[in-house]
Tab-separated table of C-alpha atoms in Angstrom:
chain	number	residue	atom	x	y	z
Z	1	UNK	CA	0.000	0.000	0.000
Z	2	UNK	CA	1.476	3.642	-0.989
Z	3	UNK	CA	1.185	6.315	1.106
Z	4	UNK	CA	-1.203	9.320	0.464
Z	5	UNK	CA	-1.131	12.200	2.757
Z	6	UNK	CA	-4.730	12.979	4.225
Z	7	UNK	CA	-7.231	14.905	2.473
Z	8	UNK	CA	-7.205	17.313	5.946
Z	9	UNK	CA	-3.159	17.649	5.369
Z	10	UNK	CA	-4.145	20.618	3.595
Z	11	UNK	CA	-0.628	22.476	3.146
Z	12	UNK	CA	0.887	18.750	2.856
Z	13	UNK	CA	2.937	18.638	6.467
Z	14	UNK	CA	3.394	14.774	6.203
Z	15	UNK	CA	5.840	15.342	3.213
Z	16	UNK	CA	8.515	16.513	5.797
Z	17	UNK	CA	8.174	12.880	6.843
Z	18	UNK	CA	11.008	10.392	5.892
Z	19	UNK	CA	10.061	7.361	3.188
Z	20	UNK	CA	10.766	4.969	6.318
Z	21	UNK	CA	8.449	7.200	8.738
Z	22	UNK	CA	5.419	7.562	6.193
Z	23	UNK	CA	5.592	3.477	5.466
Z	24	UNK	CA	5.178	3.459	9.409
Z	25	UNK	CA	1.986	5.065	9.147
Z	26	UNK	CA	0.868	3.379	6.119
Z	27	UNK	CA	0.790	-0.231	8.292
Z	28	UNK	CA	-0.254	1.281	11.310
Z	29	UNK	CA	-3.394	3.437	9.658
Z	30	UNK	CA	-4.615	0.413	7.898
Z	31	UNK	CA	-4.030	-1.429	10.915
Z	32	UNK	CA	-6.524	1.217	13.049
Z	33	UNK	CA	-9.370	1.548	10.153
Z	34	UNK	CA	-9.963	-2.526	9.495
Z	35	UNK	CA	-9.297	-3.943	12.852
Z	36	UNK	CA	-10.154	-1.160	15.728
Z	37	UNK	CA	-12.191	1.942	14.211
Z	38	UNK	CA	-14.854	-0.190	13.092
Z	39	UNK	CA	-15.673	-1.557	17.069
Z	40	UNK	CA	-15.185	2.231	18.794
Z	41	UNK	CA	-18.529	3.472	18.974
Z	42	UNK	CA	-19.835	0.146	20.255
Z	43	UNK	CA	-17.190	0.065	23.165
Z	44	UNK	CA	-17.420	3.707	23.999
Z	45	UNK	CA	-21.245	3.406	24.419
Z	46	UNK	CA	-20.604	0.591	27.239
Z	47	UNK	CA	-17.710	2.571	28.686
Z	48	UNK	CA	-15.722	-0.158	28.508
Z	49	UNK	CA	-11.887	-0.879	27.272
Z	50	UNK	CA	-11.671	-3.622	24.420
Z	51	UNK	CA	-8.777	-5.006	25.486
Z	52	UNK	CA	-7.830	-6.857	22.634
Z	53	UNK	CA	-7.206	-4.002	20.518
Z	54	UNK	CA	-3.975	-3.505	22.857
Z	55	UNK	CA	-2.084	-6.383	20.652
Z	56	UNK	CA	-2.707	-4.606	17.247
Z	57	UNK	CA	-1.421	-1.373	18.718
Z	58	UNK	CA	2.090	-3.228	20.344
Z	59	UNK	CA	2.202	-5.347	17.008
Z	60	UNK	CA	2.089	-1.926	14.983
Z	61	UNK	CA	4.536	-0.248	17.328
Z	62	UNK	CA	2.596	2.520	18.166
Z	63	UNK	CA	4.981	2.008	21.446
Z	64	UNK	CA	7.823	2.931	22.240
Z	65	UNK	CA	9.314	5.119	19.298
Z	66	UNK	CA	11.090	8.096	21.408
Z	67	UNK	CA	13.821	6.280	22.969
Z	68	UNK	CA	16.935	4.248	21.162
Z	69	UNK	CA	16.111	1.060	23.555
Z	70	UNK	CA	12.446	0.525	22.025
Z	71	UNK	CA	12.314	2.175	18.655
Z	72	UNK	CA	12.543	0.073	15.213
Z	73	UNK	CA	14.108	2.863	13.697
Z	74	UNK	CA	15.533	6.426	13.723
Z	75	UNK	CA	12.624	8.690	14.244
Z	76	UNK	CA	12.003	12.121	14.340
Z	77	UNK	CA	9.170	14.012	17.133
Z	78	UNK	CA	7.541	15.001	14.386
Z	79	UNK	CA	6.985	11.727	13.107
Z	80	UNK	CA	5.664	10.352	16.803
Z	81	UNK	CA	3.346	13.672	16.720
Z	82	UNK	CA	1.623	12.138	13.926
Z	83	UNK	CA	1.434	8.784	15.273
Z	84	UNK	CA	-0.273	10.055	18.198
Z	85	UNK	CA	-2.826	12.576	15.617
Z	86	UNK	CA	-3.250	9.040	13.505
Z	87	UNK	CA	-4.572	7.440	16.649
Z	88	UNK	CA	-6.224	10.108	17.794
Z	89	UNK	CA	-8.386	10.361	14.348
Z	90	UNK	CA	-9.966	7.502	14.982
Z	91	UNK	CA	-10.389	7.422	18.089
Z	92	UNK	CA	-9.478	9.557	21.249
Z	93	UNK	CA	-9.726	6.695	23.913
Z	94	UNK	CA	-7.179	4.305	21.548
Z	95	UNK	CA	-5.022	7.983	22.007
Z	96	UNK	CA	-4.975	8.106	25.384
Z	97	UNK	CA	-4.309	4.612	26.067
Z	98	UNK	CA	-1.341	4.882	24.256
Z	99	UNK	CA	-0.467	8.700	25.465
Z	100	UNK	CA	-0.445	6.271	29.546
Z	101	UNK	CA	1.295	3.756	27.904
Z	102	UNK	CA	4.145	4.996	25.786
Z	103	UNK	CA	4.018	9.318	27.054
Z	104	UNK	CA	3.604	8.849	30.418
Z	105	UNK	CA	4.715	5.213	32.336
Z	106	UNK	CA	7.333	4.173	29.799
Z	107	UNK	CA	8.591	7.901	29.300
Z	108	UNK	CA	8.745	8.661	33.133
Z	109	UNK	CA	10.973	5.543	33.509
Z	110	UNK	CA	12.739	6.767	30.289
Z	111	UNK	CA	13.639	10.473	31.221
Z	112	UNK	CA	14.094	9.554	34.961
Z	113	UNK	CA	14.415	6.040	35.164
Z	114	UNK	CA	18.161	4.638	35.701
Z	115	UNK	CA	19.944	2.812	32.788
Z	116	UNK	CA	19.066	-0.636	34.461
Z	117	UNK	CA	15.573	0.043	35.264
Z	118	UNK	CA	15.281	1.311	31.111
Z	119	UNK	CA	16.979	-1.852	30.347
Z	120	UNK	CA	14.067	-3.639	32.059
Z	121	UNK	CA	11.083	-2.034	31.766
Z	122	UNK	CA	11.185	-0.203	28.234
Z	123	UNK	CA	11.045	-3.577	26.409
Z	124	UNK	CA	8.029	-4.742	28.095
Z	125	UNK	CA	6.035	-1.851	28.501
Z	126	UNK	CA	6.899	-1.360	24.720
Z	127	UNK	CA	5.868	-5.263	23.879
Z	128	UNK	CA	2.504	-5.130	25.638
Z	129	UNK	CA	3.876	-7.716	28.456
Z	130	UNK	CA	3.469	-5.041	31.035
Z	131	UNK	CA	0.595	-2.327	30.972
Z	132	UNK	CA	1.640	0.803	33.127
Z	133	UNK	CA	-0.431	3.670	34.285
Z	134	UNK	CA	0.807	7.493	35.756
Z	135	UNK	CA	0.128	8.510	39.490
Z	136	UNK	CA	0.188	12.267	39.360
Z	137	UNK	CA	-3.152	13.698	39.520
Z	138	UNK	CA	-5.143	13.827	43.087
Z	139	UNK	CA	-8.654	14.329	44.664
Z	140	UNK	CA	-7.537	17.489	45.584
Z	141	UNK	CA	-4.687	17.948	43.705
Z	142	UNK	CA	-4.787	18.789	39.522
Z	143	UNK	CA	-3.172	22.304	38.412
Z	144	UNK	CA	-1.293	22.267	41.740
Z	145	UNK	CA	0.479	19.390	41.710
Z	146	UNK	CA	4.207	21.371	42.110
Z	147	UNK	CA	2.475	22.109	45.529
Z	148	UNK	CA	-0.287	20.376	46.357
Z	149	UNK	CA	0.727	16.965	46.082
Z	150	UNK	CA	-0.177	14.831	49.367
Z	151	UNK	CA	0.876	11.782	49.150
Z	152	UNK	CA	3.950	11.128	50.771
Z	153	UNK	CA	6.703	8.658	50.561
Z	154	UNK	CA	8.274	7.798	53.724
Z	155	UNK	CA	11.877	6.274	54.093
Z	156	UNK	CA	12.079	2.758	55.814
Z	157	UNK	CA	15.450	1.228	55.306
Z	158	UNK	CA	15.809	-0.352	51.963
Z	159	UNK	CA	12.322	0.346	51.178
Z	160	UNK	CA	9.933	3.488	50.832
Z	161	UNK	CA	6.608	3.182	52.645
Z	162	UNK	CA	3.603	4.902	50.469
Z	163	UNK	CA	0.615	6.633	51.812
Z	164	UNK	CA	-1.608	9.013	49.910
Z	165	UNK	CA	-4.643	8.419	46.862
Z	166	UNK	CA	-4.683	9.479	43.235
Z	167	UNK	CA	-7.128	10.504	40.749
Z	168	UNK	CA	-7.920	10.532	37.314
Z	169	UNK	CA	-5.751	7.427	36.785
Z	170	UNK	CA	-5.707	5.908	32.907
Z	171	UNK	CA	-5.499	2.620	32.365
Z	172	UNK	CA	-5.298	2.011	36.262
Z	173	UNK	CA	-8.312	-0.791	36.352
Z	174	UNK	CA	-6.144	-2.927	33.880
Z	175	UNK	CA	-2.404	-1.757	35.165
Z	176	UNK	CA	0.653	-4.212	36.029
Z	177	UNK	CA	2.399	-1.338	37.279
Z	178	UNK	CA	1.667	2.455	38.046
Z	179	UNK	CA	4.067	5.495	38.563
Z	180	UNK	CA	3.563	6.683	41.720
Z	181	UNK	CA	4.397	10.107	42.338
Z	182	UNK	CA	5.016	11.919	46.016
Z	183	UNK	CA	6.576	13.718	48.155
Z	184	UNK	CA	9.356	12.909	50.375
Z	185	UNK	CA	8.743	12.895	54.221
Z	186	UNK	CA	12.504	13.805	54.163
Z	187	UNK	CA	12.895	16.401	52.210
Z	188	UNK	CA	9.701	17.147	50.633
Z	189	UNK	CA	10.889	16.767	47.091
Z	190	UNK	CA	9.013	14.983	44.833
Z	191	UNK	CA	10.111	11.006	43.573
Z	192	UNK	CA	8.810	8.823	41.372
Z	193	UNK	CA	8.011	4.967	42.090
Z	194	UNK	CA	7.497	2.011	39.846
Z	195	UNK	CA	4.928	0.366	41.859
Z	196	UNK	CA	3.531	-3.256	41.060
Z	197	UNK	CA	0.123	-3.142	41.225
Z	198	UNK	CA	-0.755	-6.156	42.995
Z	199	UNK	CA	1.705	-4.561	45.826
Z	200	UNK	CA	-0.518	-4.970	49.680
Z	201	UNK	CA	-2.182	-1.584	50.210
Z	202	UNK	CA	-2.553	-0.591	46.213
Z	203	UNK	CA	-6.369	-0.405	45.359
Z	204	UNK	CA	-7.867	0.953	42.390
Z	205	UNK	CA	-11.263	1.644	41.572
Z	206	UNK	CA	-12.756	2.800	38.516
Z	207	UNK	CA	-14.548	5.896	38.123
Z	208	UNK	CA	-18.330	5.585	36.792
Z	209	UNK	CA	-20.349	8.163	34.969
Z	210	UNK	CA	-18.123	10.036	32.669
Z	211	UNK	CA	-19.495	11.400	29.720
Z	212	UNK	CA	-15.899	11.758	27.746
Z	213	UNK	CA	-13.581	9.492	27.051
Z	214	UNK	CA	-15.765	6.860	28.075
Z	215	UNK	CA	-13.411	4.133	26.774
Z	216	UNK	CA	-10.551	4.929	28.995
Z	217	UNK	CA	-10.681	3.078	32.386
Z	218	UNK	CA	-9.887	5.659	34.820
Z	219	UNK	CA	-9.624	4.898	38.483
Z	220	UNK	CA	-9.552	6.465	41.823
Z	221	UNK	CA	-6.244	5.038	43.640
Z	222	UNK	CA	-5.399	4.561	47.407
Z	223	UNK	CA	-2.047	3.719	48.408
Z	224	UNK	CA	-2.098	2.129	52.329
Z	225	UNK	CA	1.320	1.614	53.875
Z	226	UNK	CA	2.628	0.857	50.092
Z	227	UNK	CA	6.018	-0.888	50.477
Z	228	UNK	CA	8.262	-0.450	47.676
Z	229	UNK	CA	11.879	-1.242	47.008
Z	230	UNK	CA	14.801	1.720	46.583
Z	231	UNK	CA	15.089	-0.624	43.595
Z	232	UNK	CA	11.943	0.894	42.221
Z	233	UNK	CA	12.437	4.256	43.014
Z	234	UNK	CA	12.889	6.198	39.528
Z	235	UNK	CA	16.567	6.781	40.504
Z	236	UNK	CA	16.622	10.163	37.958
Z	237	UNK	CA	13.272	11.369	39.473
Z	238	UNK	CA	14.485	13.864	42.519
Z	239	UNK	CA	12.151	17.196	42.195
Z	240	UNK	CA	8.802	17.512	40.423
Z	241	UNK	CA	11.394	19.573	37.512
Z	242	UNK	CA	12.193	16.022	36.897
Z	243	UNK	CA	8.249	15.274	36.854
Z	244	UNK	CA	7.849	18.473	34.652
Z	245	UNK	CA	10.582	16.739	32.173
Z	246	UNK	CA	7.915	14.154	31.350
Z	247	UNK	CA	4.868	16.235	31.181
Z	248	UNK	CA	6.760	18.873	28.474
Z	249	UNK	CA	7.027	15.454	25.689
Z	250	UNK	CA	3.900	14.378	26.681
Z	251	UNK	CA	2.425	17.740	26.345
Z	252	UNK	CA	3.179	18.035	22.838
Z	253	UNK	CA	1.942	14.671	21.991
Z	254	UNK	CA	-1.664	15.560	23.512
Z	255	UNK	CA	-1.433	18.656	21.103
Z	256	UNK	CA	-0.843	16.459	18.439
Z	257	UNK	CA	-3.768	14.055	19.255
Z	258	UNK	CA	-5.904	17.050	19.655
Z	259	UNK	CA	-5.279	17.672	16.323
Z	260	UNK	CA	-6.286	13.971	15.218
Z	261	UNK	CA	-9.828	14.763	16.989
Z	262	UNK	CA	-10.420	17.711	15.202
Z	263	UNK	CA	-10.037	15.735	12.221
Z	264	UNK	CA	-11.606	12.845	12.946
Z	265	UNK	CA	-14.834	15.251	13.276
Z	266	UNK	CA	-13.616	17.166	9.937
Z	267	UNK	CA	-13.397	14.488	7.839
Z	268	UNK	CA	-16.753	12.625	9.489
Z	269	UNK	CA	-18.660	15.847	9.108
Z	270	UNK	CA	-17.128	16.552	5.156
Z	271	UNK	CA	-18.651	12.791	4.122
Z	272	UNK	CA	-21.790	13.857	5.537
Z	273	UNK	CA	-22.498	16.603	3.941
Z	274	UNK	CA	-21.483	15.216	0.373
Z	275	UNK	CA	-24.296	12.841	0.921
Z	276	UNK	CA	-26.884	14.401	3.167
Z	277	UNK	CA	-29.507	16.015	0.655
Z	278	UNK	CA	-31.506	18.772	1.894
Z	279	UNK	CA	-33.860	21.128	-0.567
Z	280	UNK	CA	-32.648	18.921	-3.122
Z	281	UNK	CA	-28.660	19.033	-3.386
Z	282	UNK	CA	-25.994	17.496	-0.784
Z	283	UNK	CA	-25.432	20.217	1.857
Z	284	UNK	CA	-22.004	20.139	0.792
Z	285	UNK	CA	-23.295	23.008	-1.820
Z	286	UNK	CA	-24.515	25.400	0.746
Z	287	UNK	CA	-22.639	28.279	1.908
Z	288	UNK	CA	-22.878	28.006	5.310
Z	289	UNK	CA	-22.087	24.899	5.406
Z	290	UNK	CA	-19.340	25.219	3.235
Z	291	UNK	CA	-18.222	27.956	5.966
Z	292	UNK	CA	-17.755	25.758	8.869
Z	293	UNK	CA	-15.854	23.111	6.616
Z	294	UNK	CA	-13.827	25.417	5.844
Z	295	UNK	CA	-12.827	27.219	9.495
Z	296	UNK	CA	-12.788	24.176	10.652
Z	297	UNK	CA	-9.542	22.772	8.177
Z	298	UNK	CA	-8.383	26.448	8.411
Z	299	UNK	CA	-7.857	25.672	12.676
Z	300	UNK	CA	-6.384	22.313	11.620
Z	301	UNK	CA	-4.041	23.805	9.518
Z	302	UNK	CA	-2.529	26.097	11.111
Z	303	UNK	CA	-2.357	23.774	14.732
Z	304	UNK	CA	-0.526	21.295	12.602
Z	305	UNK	CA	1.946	24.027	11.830
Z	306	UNK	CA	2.514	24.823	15.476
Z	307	UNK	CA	2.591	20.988	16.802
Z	308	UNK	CA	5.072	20.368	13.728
Z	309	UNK	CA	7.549	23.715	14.911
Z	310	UNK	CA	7.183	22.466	18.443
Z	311	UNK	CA	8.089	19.080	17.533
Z	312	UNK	CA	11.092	20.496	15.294
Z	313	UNK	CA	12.612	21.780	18.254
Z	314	UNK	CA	12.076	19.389	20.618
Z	315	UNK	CA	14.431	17.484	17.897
Z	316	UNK	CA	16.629	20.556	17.821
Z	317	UNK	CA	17.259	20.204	21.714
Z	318	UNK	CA	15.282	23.856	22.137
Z	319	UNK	CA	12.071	23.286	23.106
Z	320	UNK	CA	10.991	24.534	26.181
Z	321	UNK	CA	7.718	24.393	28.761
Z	322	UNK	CA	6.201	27.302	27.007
Z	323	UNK	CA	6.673	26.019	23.902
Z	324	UNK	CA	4.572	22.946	24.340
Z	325	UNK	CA	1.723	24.524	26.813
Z	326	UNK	CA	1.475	26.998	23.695
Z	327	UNK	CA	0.775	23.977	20.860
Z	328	UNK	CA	-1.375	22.112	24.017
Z	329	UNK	CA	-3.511	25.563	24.935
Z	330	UNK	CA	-3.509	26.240	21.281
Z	331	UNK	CA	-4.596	23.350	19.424
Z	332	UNK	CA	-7.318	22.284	22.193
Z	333	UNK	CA	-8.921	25.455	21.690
Z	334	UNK	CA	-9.182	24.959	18.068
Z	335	UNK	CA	-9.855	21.349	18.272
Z	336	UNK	CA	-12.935	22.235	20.667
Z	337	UNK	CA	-14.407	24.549	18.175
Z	338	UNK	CA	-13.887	22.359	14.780
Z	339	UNK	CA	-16.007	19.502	16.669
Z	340	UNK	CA	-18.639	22.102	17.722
Z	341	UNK	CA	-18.837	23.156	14.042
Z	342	UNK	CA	-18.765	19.367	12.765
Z	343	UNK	CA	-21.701	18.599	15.183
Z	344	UNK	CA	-23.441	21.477	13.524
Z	345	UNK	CA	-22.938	20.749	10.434
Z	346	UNK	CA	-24.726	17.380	10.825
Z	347	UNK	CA	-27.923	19.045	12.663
Z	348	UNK	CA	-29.537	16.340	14.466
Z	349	UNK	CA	-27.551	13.368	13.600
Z	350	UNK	CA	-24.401	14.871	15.352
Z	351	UNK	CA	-25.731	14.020	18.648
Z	352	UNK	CA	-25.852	9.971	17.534
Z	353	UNK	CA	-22.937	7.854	17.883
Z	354	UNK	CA	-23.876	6.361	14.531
Z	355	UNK	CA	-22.323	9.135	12.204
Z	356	UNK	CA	-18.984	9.366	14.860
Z	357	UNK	CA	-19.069	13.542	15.194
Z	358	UNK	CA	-21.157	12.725	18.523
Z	359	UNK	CA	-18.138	11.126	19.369
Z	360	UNK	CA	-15.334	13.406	18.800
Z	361	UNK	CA	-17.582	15.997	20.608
Z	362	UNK	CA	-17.501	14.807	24.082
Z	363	UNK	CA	-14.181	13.305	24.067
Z	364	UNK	CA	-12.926	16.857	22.921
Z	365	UNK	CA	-13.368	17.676	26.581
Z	366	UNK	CA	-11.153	15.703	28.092
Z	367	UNK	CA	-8.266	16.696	26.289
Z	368	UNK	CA	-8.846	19.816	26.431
Z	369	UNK	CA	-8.807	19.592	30.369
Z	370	UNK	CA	-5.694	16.834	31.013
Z	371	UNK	CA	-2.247	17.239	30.653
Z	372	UNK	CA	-2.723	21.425	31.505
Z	373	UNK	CA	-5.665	23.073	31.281
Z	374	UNK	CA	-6.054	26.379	28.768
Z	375	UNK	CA	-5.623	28.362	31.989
Z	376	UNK	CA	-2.561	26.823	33.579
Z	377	UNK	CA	-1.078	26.306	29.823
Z	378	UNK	CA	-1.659	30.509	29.565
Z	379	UNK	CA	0.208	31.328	32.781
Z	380	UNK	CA	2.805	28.949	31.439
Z	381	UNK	CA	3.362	31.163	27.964
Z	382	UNK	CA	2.128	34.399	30.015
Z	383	UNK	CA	4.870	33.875	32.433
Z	384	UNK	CA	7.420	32.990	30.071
Z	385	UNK	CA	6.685	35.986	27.644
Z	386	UNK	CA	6.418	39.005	30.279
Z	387	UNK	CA	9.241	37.429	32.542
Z	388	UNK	CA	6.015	37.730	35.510
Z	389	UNK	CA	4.723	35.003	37.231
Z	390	UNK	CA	0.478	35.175	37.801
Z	391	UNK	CA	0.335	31.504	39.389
Z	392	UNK	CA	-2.131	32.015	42.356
């Protein structure tokens, strides 16, 4: 199969893609449209994870591609940005289990694990033999997690002794291990933990009720008297700058899947209207119409531009924490008002999972809440561009 750059590739980004890269996403967008797209809709109405779509995604390597212990070949962060919009496109959940996965529990281990605990864990969470989750977030504790975090992390001899809950937790029902982060009772920095999760005092419980995402299996965690091993301690992991290290590549990544939502909706709302018929001639022929299709690749077009410059220079070795909340705050935004237009542009029938807009809509929430919300993402860029810090 050849490659063809996506109708909603409107200025033709994917040609700065190698030959090797853009056969990558050849295998691995066939691999999404005949064996997982067509089952989405049906899971995400039940709110449950089909877990045997996690074998096509770790056969098609959608893991493990940003570090030299893992990848199959010589990639650029431009490239993995459009892995994670190709996932993302068809469906936001199938993004964000690979954003825990690969962004968050194999990349904490890979920016602040040591080289023997890399050597270790990288190959499995990239094979699929180990599922990991990421302990950050808290019931009390989102936006303020520099500061807020509670749970601490106690020193007992060889081990650490865990106490505290977390929120919010992907792929935490279903998890063989979770990165635990708090804060030391020594000298309240934060650490990171590879915790097994069948470890005495580890509970999980998953969270009913949501409304986006409803695929992902997120779960409310309690950690009792946790005993873990210094072994397990991320041994790179000594201040939450470390943590911040592995939210800034991860960041960038959610911009990119925010981008893939915006066109799953796009392209979803464009085949609609070339065959819904309405005072007798496809929509697709009326201006208005033709109006939001158009904003609506205009927004995609130019937040592929920004998540393609950010990813340049995270290659380049000069990307910084503004630079990525800018392409997250940015491409949300746009990404929230593209689905709002696709939904309109299908009238009624963009409320019913049936035509996939419905979809995109509600999931377009979630992203544009985790991994920094617009407000925290602004005081990010605000801060960095006045040289004033507004952080309540």
């Amino acid at each position: 199969m050849s490659f063809e750059s996506l109708a909603s590739d409107f200025y033709g980004f994917e040609d700065l893609l190698t030959e090797r890269e853009k056969d990558f996403l050849v295998t691995l967008r066939g691999a999404l449209e005949t064996e997982i797209k067509p089952i989405v809709n049906e899971y995400w109405e039940k709110a449950e994870f089909p877990h045997h779509i996690v074998e096509v995604l770790h056969r098609n390597g959608a893991i493990g591609l940003g570090f030299p212990e893992t990848a199959p070949f010589e990639n650029s962060a431009v490239f993995r940005g459009w892995v994670a919009l190709e996932l993302a496109r068809v469906d936001a959940s199938v993004s964000t289990y690979v954003g825990v996965q690969n962004g968050l529990a194999l990349g904490a281990i890979g920016v602040c694990g040591s080289q023997e605990q890399r050597d270790e864990w990288l190959p499995k969470l990239t094979s699929g033999e180990v599922i990991g989750a990421f302990g950050l977030t808290e019931p009390t504790s989102g936006s303020d997690s520099a500061q807020g975090l509670q749970t601490v992390a106690t020193r007992d001899g060889d081990d650490w002794i865990l106490n505290g809950s977390k929120r919010w937790i992907g792929n935490a029902t279903f998890s063989d291990i979770t990165i635990i982060w708090a804060k030391s009772a020594e000298d309240g920095q934060v650490k990171g933990f590879i915790v097994p999760t069948g470890t005495p005092g580890y509970t999980a419980t998953k969270i009913e009720g949501k409304q986006s995402l409803r695929m992902v299996q997120n779960a409310d965690i309690v950690l009792e008297d946790v005993r873990v091993p210094e072994s397990l301690r991320l041994q790179n992991a000594n201040s939450f700058r470390d943590t911040a290290a592995v939210l800034r590549l991860t960041r960038a990544e959610v911009a990119w899947a925010a981008v893939g939502v915006a066109i799953g909706a796009y392209e979803a709302a464009l085949k609609y209207s070339k065959e819904r018929v309405q005072f007798g001639k496809p929509i697709a022929k009326h201006q208005l119409v033709q109006d939001h299709l158009v904003k609506s690749i205009g927004d995609i077009t130019a937040s592929i531009a920004l998540c393609t410059r950010v990813s340049q220079m995270l290659d380049d070795g000069i990307q910084r924490d503004e630079h990525s909340a800018l392409a997250k705050a940015f491409a949300t935004v746009r990404m929230r008002e593209t689905v709002a237009r696709c939904r309109e542009v299908l009238g009624g029938n963009g409320i019913v999972l049936e035509y996939d807009v419905a979809r995109f809509f509600a999931d377009a929430e979630a992203l544009y809440s985790y991994e920094g919300t617009r407000e925290m993402n602004t005081l990010i860029v605000g801060r960095a561009i006045t040289g004033e810090a507004a952080f309540v």
